[in-house]
């Protein structure tokens, strides 16, 4: 028998028969298995790379890219390096992700609250919207919006002109932009100062309320703080009203702000699709707050809007935020579908670089690294948020 | 109608549609807009639509939808390049899925035979599509396309990622730190990256990691990527179920001396999995929709055949009809899955 007096296993077989030792055996075996698997794979890969004469490593990032990118936020040209191309792609991804998430959260909140409306017709219409969009692949929706813009909007010569100086055509959307000047810079500084003042005001009024119970009309004063200083700065600067207006020159519009069909289709598709998921989250969050909470608040003498703002929403938000952040992450990841309609996001640019250089592993590593850091930052935020809003029990 | 019943109807209308002056205005406004939109759509899709003929008939039609396009292209969109005369084989494949899903709706059909049928029949149907016996011509996998490919990717994806997800979830809650760490790394890395990057890996990176002389077809590689991707999401759903279970259940199972395996199989998992039916089904639906991404690595799934049919020079300009048809097919499947899940929840009385 391989057991000693205390019932502990001895000998080789005890590595498996003894429950405590078995745990270590399993872990060592699994770890060894994983290490062996990876080293075999890496060996094979470096062999096949050598045979195909592909130099592994990130040296290619400094080489000339020699391809154009449709739209960039940086001064990129075909002479720039692969590194700069990937940076331009990354910035495009971030632009779509920030704008898309901002709009998708607002849109989701609007639709989610609408689907709880006392007006049955309104609620039903919101439900139909949510059920339809959630059950159709995002890729198909992107193709649909892209086709709608590029095939069914008029050609650039007959561009729609719904509002003066705003044009809508199959080449995209064109807006006027204020002519940038020093005054606008000062207005921006004033806005920043107003914002910081508002934050301090918030803390002060909260402390005062805790000590004395006196209420302070914070939202009205804060709105004034945010609006008045920039407006004053703008007026003092002579109230410049020059606009950079899009003008049809040759085959395209010059000046103003241009949004390409790819950008429009991608943003629209992402916002409407993710918005339908966000709507469900908001609806479920509000429904999760027990009816008694609202009734108790009203019977304490709070008004309906106070009950909603001070009692119902803070509890709903606790339920809403975690799934909402994961939807924000989904939107960011889904923005990689840009590759299908030709918007130059990170994945699209990396795909082009991959085809041109054959550096498949490196390009995929870059994609994985970027998205992984987005999601790690988000989960770090989530942990912090959960810690901040945890229920403090007695 | 009796007076009481009429009052009830009027009451219902009053509370749900006309409860305040604002709601009265809103209801009429919405009614107006909704009817107008619906009417415009019906006018385009039914009244002025062209139902037969070719592209010229459509172009000279009343400007409505061109369903002649869908009639002409449906077979290609649904079954891809599979030899036309042989398309009864993929049709049978799809029909078998329909039949099995339908039978699974009713609890009285649930038996080990049905489970066996779910394994044997899809395999048999796939064999039928493959051919090469009983005088059936062999059809290369590269020629399979459209709906059968989408269904196969989704079905295999679901049936493989579910058990793998369960194992990963159990590993993540294991007492062994190495196992736990490996599981956490796998789940978080996969969930942190977009599916496209996994598919790119399958398309261009996997071949580099294969020993010389061994090739695996792209469909299989994409399938593996989809399974790897979906497993990580499944694992998180299952973990939610495991966490929702009261601690007493674990302790009771330990107390009556069940081994780890028995504890999990007979006590923990049946309850945990039942508690998360809704999110599980949402993951399945997500996976079904996500199969459309294989379009990007040029596998001829439903999305791909739809796009390809739109490129036909004879039929240019009927994009909307094409997309509506594809959207309809996807919608029917996704809606069916979520409908069955709410039935399942009722049957199991969650």
XYZ file of C-alpha atoms in Angstrom, chain A residues 24-363:
340
model
C 0.344 20.489 -7.588
C 0.807 17.646 -10.083
C -2.021 18.899 -12.264
C -0.728 22.468 -12.225
C 2.829 21.461 -13.073
C 1.623 19.192 -15.892
C -0.625 21.877 -17.382
C 2.117 24.511 -17.152
C 4.660 22.212 -18.801
C 2.104 21.337 -21.501
C 1.431 25.004 -22.281
C 5.133 25.890 -22.385
C 5.926 22.935 -24.657
C 3.011 23.741 -26.974
C 4.067 27.369 -27.317
C 7.734 26.604 -27.906
C 6.841 24.048 -30.598
C 4.548 26.577 -32.302
C 7.163 29.332 -32.149
C 9.747 26.974 -33.613
C 7.521 26.043 -36.533
C 6.623 29.677 -37.150
C 10.206 30.913 -37.198
C 11.057 28.053 -39.602
C 8.291 28.958 -42.027
C 9.126 32.660 -41.777
C 12.744 31.899 -42.665
C 11.637 29.860 -45.670
C 9.459 32.732 -46.883
C 12.303 35.218 -46.318
C 10.287 37.395 -43.983
C 12.404 39.210 -41.405
C 10.456 39.136 -38.180
C 10.496 42.143 -35.878
C 9.091 45.630 -35.889
C 11.760 47.139 -38.158
C 9.212 47.578 -40.942
C 7.524 50.340 -38.951
C 10.270 52.763 -40.024
C 9.986 51.878 -43.717
C 8.060 53.950 -46.255
C 4.430 52.831 -46.454
C 3.792 53.909 -50.067
C 0.011 53.719 -49.833
C -2.558 56.452 -49.478
C -5.051 56.686 -46.624
C -8.445 58.161 -47.460
C -8.793 60.412 -44.437
C -6.443 61.113 -41.563
C -6.231 63.396 -38.564
C -2.463 63.626 -38.989
C -0.406 64.953 -41.879
C 0.005 61.538 -43.445
C 1.074 60.989 -47.043
C 2.230 58.005 -49.090
C 5.856 58.933 -48.239
C 5.216 58.468 -44.518
C 6.278 55.328 -42.665
C 4.213 52.277 -41.717
C 4.436 53.481 -38.127
C 2.799 56.779 -39.057
C 0.181 54.945 -41.120
C -0.745 52.778 -38.141
C -0.864 55.867 -35.906
C -3.238 57.553 -38.353
C -5.395 54.414 -38.284
C -5.351 54.354 -34.486
C -6.470 57.996 -34.322
C -9.311 57.251 -36.750
C -10.408 54.327 -34.573
C -10.349 56.563 -31.510
C -12.330 59.279 -33.293
C -15.096 56.851 -34.288
C -15.052 55.194 -30.872
C -15.328 58.470 -28.922
C -17.969 60.074 -31.120
C -19.860 56.793 -31.575
C -19.965 55.993 -27.871
C -21.004 59.519 -26.939
C -23.949 59.407 -29.352
C -24.832 55.753 -28.702
C -25.140 56.343 -24.952
C -27.414 59.362 -25.441
C -29.458 57.593 -28.119
C -29.699 54.452 -25.985
C -30.903 56.463 -22.977
C -33.528 58.239 -25.095
C -34.852 55.018 -26.638
C -34.637 53.114 -23.347
C -36.678 55.722 -21.466
C -39.065 55.945 -24.420
C -39.732 52.218 -24.291
C -40.992 52.718 -20.723
C -43.327 55.527 -21.769
C -46.932 55.524 -20.525
C -47.903 56.101 -24.135
C -48.246 52.536 -25.390
C -47.780 53.451 -29.055
C -44.510 55.251 -28.359
C -43.267 52.386 -26.165
C -44.171 49.798 -28.825
C -42.390 51.715 -31.593
C -39.249 51.867 -29.450
C -39.496 48.104 -28.827
C -39.845 47.388 -32.553
C -36.759 49.468 -33.272
C -34.743 47.634 -30.621
C -35.899 44.148 -31.643
C -35.242 44.732 -35.325
C -31.760 46.191 -35.085
C -30.541 43.734 -32.473
C -31.385 40.788 -34.707
C -29.578 41.871 -37.871
C -25.781 41.581 -38.190
C -23.963 44.889 -37.794
C -21.920 44.203 -40.932
C -25.102 44.015 -43.003
C -26.347 47.258 -41.454
C -23.068 48.997 -42.288
C -23.316 47.842 -45.914
C -26.901 49.063 -45.990
C -26.102 52.578 -44.730
C -23.067 52.803 -46.975
C -25.135 51.820 -50.028
C -27.869 54.259 -49.039
C -25.354 57.127 -48.903
C -23.301 56.274 -51.978
C -26.129 55.101 -54.246
C -29.233 56.981 -53.255
C -28.005 60.448 -52.334
C -27.653 62.808 -55.307
C -24.356 63.331 -57.127
C -22.145 66.140 -55.904
C -23.533 68.668 -58.449
C -27.100 68.195 -57.229
C -26.131 67.943 -53.552
C -29.051 68.270 -51.145
C -28.996 71.536 -49.298
C -31.368 71.132 -46.335
C -29.919 74.059 -44.353
C -27.942 76.921 -45.895
C -24.283 75.951 -46.378
C -24.838 72.314 -45.350
C -24.608 69.884 -48.261
C -25.470 66.204 -48.443
C -24.378 64.133 -51.417
C -23.044 60.696 -52.272
C -19.576 62.072 -51.528
C -20.536 62.745 -47.931
C -21.705 65.620 -45.787
C -20.242 69.121 -45.794
C -20.578 71.656 -42.961
C -19.446 75.235 -42.471
C -16.905 75.736 -39.677
C -16.102 78.992 -37.848
C -12.908 80.567 -39.177
C -10.403 79.753 -36.406
C -8.874 82.795 -34.703
C -7.252 83.908 -31.452
C -10.680 84.838 -30.060
C -11.831 81.223 -30.340
C -8.744 80.160 -28.415
C -9.617 82.575 -25.619
C -13.222 81.384 -25.624
C -11.931 77.817 -25.190
C -9.746 78.907 -22.272
C -12.759 80.684 -20.726
C -14.807 77.483 -21.105
C -12.094 75.520 -19.330
C -11.948 78.040 -16.470
C -15.739 77.971 -16.169
C -15.664 74.172 -16.071
C -13.091 74.071 -13.279
C -15.051 76.687 -11.316
C -18.173 74.525 -11.728
C -16.367 71.497 -10.278
C -15.303 73.483 -7.205
C -18.801 74.933 -6.880
C -20.224 71.394 -6.930
C -17.977 70.294 -4.075
C -18.686 73.410 -2.036
C -22.480 73.241 -2.411
C -22.457 69.540 -1.547
C -20.466 70.165 1.646
C -22.696 73.088 2.575
C -25.796 70.969 2.033
C -24.375 68.230 4.244
C -23.633 70.684 7.038
C -26.580 73.050 6.896
C -29.170 71.267 4.737
C -29.509 74.351 2.546
C -30.041 73.648 -1.143
C -28.128 75.514 -3.819
C -29.432 75.952 -7.391
C -26.293 74.231 -8.697
C -27.377 73.241 -12.217
C -28.537 76.715 -13.166
C -25.408 78.411 -11.829
C -23.173 75.779 -13.433
C -24.868 76.261 -16.804
C -24.224 79.990 -16.487
C -20.602 79.328 -15.526
C -20.112 77.236 -18.640
C -21.921 79.568 -21.032
C -21.202 83.128 -19.940
C -17.355 83.275 -19.846
C -16.840 81.886 -23.396
C -19.572 84.172 -24.678
C -17.916 87.174 -22.984
C -14.516 86.238 -24.403
C -16.064 85.955 -27.851
C -17.796 89.343 -27.518
C -14.652 91.081 -26.189
C -12.715 89.620 -29.128
C -15.059 91.523 -31.455
C -17.608 88.729 -32.016
C -16.055 87.225 -35.155
C -18.688 85.479 -37.305
C -16.631 84.522 -40.365
C -17.479 81.002 -41.456
C -15.364 78.643 -43.524
C -18.132 77.643 -45.944
C -18.012 74.595 -48.239
C -18.040 75.726 -51.877
C -18.438 73.518 -54.932
C -15.195 73.679 -56.903
C -14.801 71.321 -59.826
C -15.771 67.858 -58.698
C -15.851 68.362 -54.954
C -16.535 70.816 -52.164
C -13.682 72.901 -50.806
C -13.528 74.357 -47.310
C -15.664 73.713 -44.282
C -15.784 70.362 -42.566
C -16.265 67.260 -44.732
C -17.545 63.933 -43.421
C -16.857 61.084 -45.837
C -19.514 58.460 -46.706
C -17.361 55.792 -45.002
C -17.195 57.787 -41.766
C -20.908 58.613 -41.895
C -21.991 55.029 -42.624
C -19.724 53.598 -39.924
C -20.786 56.100 -37.254
C -24.473 55.853 -38.122
C -24.398 52.050 -38.177
C -22.473 51.764 -34.914
C -24.646 54.305 -33.082
C -27.981 52.828 -34.182
C -26.869 49.234 -33.523
C -25.152 49.813 -30.173
C -27.909 52.266 -29.246
C -30.443 49.440 -29.424
C -28.385 47.406 -26.933
C -27.881 50.442 -24.693
C -31.627 51.061 -24.770
C -32.262 47.584 -23.370
C -29.685 48.199 -20.639
C -31.236 51.524 -19.635
C -34.750 50.031 -19.641
C -33.679 47.070 -17.509
C -31.779 49.408 -15.164
C -34.751 51.650 -14.505
C -37.066 48.661 -14.114
C -34.651 47.137 -11.594
C -35.378 49.901 -9.077
C -38.243 48.703 -6.932
C -41.475 50.633 -7.124
C -41.403 51.125 -3.335
C -38.311 53.303 -3.661
C -40.164 55.859 -5.733
C -43.274 55.664 -3.555
C -41.193 56.108 -0.408
C -39.453 59.135 -1.904
C -42.755 60.733 -2.881
C -44.271 60.054 0.543
C -41.253 61.758 2.137
C -42.365 64.865 0.304
C -39.983 64.872 -2.662
C -41.440 66.047 -5.940
C -41.719 63.542 -8.805
C -38.660 64.939 -10.531
C -36.691 64.995 -7.278
C -37.704 61.395 -6.619
C -36.478 60.412 -10.062
C -33.265 62.419 -9.831
C -32.292 61.755 -6.225
C -33.688 58.287 -5.554
C -34.491 56.267 -8.686
C -31.730 57.272 -11.097
C -28.764 56.910 -8.693
C -29.870 53.324 -8.023
C -30.564 52.593 -11.693
C -27.171 53.974 -12.716
C -25.446 51.458 -10.460
C -27.109 48.684 -12.482
C -26.693 50.414 -15.848
C -23.015 51.401 -15.830
C -21.286 47.964 -15.857
C -23.135 46.512 -18.902
C -23.008 49.936 -20.555
C -19.205 50.044 -20.328
C -19.029 46.618 -21.886
C -21.215 47.919 -24.729
C -18.840 50.879 -25.125
C -16.029 48.401 -25.466
C -18.106 46.427 -27.979
C -18.636 49.537 -30.080
C -14.910 50.212 -30.027
C -14.149 46.653 -31.103
C -16.944 46.680 -33.693
C -15.485 49.815 -35.253
C -12.970 47.380 -36.775
C -15.733 46.392 -39.237
C -14.664 49.629 -40.931
C -12.413 47.410 -43.022
C -15.486 46.144 -44.908
C -16.652 49.580 -46.087
C -13.215 51.112 -46.497
C -12.915 53.513 -43.574
C -9.211 53.625 -42.666
C -9.312 52.533 -39.031
C -6.469 50.720 -37.280
C -7.494 47.237 -38.461
C -7.917 48.422 -42.035
C -4.479 50.073 -42.122
C -2.884 47.091 -40.369
C -4.503 44.779 -42.924
C -3.050 46.823 -45.791
C 0.378 46.873 -44.115
C 0.130 43.116 -43.587
C -0.557 42.511 -47.271
C 2.268 44.819 -48.363
C 4.993 43.578 -46.040
C 3.935 40.027 -45.147
C 4.486 40.924 -41.472
C 1.247 39.224 -40.465
C 2.313 38.320 -36.921
C 3.599 41.792 -36.068
C 0.535 43.562 -37.472
